Amino acid sequence: MTLLIMMKVAVIKKYGAESNADIKRLCDGLSSNQSLRLVYCDGGEDAFSDADRVLVFGGDGTVLETAGRLVKCGSDAAILGVNLGNLGFLTAFESDVSADSIADALLHGEVLGRTLLEASLRVPIGYAVNDIVIRSEGARPIRLQLYIDGNCVDDYH
């Protein structure tokens, strides 16, 4: 007897990419995989609540936006990105990838593990995925201290 494990994959598409032929080809291929159940997200966070993975079709901006949405709804689902944008530093694949390659990555954990950064300037101001930009209000330089897990690791001027 073979035990079939079903992984729920929330699918996010970059705004305006709904009719993209590569997305259709890849989702059709992934839908035939009996170990994956694709759930298409239309903007609400409800599909994230119990997703095992999130498959993002877009560029770095779409990946970052999705990571923020995951934080807001309390999901720890890992992200796998397929680049439809210009840069794709945070995506794992280009749009010409095979559905089998994506399925293997989803099922075997080759996904973006998010390292969240929490920014605070005397009060918490939010989370970020890959960087935080801090600027002074005027021409004066600012001094910053970087803390990791409550320990000061460096001072910046």
mmCIF file of N, CA and C in Angstrom, residues 4-11 27 30-41 46-47 49-55 103 106-107:
data_model
loop_
_atom_site.group_PDB
_atom_site.id
_atom_site.type_symbol
_atom_site.label_atom_id
_atom_site.label_comp_id
_atom_site.label_asym_id
_atom_site.label_seq_id
_atom_site.Cartn_x
_atom_site.Cartn_y
_atom_site.Cartn_z
ATOM 1 N N LEU A 4 -0.205 8.310 0.065
ATOM 2 C CA LEU A 4 -0.121 9.512 -0.755
ATOM 3 C C LEU A 4 -0.223 10.729 0.143
ATOM 4 N N ILE A 5 0.783 11.561 0.114
ATOM 5 C CA ILE A 5 0.781 12.790 0.900
ATOM 6 C C ILE A 5 0.374 13.924 -0.015
ATOM 7 N N MET A 6 -0.613 14.686 0.404
ATOM 8 C CA MET A 6 -1.109 15.803 -0.393
ATOM 9 C C MET A 6 -0.582 17.100 0.218
ATOM 10 N N MET A 7 0.137 17.873 -0.584
ATOM 11 C CA MET A 7 0.669 19.157 -0.144
ATOM 12 C C MET A 7 -0.188 20.272 -0.738
ATOM 13 N N LYS A 8 -0.677 21.156 0.131
ATOM 14 C CA LYS A 8 -1.469 22.294 -0.336
ATOM 15 C C LYS A 8 -0.527 23.417 -0.757
ATOM 16 N N VAL A 9 -0.678 23.876 -1.998
ATOM 17 C CA VAL A 9 0.167 24.928 -2.549
ATOM 18 C C VAL A 9 -0.709 26.107 -2.937
ATOM 19 N N ALA A 10 -0.534 27.229 -2.255
ATOM 20 C CA ALA A 10 -1.237 28.462 -2.616
ATOM 21 C C ALA A 10 -0.501 29.090 -3.797
ATOM 22 N N VAL A 11 -1.234 29.463 -4.836
ATOM 23 C CA VAL A 11 -0.644 30.032 -6.047
ATOM 24 C C VAL A 11 -0.978 31.516 -6.115
ATOM 25 N N CYS A 27 0.937 25.532 -14.307
ATOM 26 C CA CYS A 27 -0.147 25.140 -13.404
ATOM 27 C C CYS A 27 -0.873 23.903 -13.916
ATOM 28 N N LEU A 30 1.411 21.062 -12.995
ATOM 29 C CA LEU A 30 1.416 20.808 -11.553
ATOM 30 C C LEU A 30 0.107 20.195 -11.091
ATOM 31 N N SER A 31 -0.995 20.561 -11.727
ATOM 32 C CA SER A 31 -2.304 20.024 -11.346
ATOM 33 C C SER A 31 -2.394 18.521 -11.567
ATOM 34 N N SER A 32 -1.591 18.002 -12.480
ATOM 35 C CA SER A 32 -1.622 16.569 -12.737
ATOM 36 C C SER A 32 -0.804 15.770 -11.723
ATOM 37 N N ASN A 33 -0.061 16.447 -10.860
ATOM 38 C CA ASN A 33 0.729 15.780 -9.830
ATOM 39 C C ASN A 33 -0.190 15.448 -8.648
ATOM 40 N N GLN A 34 -0.345 14.190 -8.349
ATOM 41 C CA GLN A 34 -1.276 13.751 -7.305
ATOM 42 C C GLN A 34 -0.828 14.125 -5.890
ATOM 43 N N SER A 35 0.398 14.565 -5.735
ATOM 44 C CA SER A 35 0.882 14.954 -4.416
ATOM 45 C C SER A 35 0.668 16.437 -4.126
ATOM 46 N N LEU A 36 0.210 17.183 -5.119
ATOM 47 C CA LEU A 36 0.024 18.628 -4.966
ATOM 48 C C LEU A 36 -1.441 19.002 -5.160
ATOM 49 N N ARG A 37 -1.925 19.901 -4.301
ATOM 50 C CA ARG A 37 -3.258 20.471 -4.480
ATOM 51 C C ARG A 37 -3.083 21.976 -4.591
ATOM 52 N N LEU A 38 -3.303 22.510 -5.784
ATOM 53 C CA LEU A 38 -3.142 23.943 -6.021
ATOM 54 C C LEU A 38 -4.400 24.685 -5.612
ATOM 55 N N VAL A 39 -4.210 25.797 -4.888
ATOM 56 C CA VAL A 39 -5.303 26.677 -4.495
ATOM 57 C C VAL A 39 -4.919 28.067 -4.975
ATOM 58 N N TYR A 40 -5.740 28.648 -5.845
ATOM 59 C CA TYR A 40 -5.420 29.941 -6.439
ATOM 60 C C TYR A 40 -5.921 31.063 -5.543
ATOM 61 N N CYS A 41 -5.027 31.986 -5.226
ATOM 62 C CA CYS A 41 -5.355 33.100 -4.334
ATOM 63 C C CYS A 41 -5.771 34.298 -5.161
ATOM 64 N N ASP A 46 -7.059 34.000 3.097
ATOM 65 C CA ASP A 46 -7.631 32.760 3.594
ATOM 66 C C ASP A 46 -6.943 31.520 3.026
ATOM 67 N N ALA A 47 -6.461 31.571 1.811
ATOM 68 C CA ALA A 47 -5.789 30.406 1.214
ATOM 69 C C ALA A 47 -4.425 30.162 1.850
ATOM 70 N N SER A 49 -3.803 30.314 5.048
ATOM 71 C CA SER A 49 -3.911 29.873 6.433
ATOM 72 C C SER A 49 -3.400 28.455 6.664
ATOM 73 N N ASP A 50 -3.627 27.561 5.745
ATOM 74 C CA ASP A 50 -3.149 26.198 5.956
ATOM 75 C C ASP A 50 -2.323 25.681 4.779
ATOM 76 N N ALA A 51 -1.769 26.592 3.984
ATOM 77 C CA ALA A 51 -0.926 26.186 2.854
ATOM 78 C C ALA A 51 0.419 25.683 3.364
ATOM 79 N N ASP A 52 0.916 24.642 2.717
ATOM 80 C CA ASP A 52 2.242 24.128 3.040
ATOM 81 C C ASP A 52 3.331 24.919 2.323
ATOM 82 N N ARG A 53 3.036 25.342 1.110
ATOM 83 C CA ARG A 53 3.959 26.116 0.286
ATOM 84 C C ARG A 53 3.169 27.200 -0.439
ATOM 85 N N VAL A 54 3.888 28.235 -0.877
ATOM 86 C CA VAL A 54 3.287 29.277 -1.696
ATOM 87 C C VAL A 54 4.118 29.389 -2.964
ATOM 88 N N LEU A 55 3.465 29.231 -4.094
ATOM 89 C CA LEU A 55 4.111 29.336 -5.396
ATOM 90 C C LEU A 55 3.772 30.704 -5.966
ATOM 91 N N ALA A 103 7.585 20.961 -9.217
ATOM 92 C CA ALA A 103 6.998 19.970 -8.312
ATOM 93 C C ALA A 103 8.072 19.369 -7.406
ATOM 94 N N LEU A 106 8.973 21.950 -4.771
ATOM 95 C CA LEU A 106 7.913 22.098 -3.774
ATOM 96 C C LEU A 106 7.888 20.912 -2.811
ATOM 97 N N LEU A 107 8.019 19.733 -3.347
ATOM 98 C CA LEU A 107 7.912 18.523 -2.532
ATOM 99 C C LEU A 107 9.162 18.223 -1.708
#
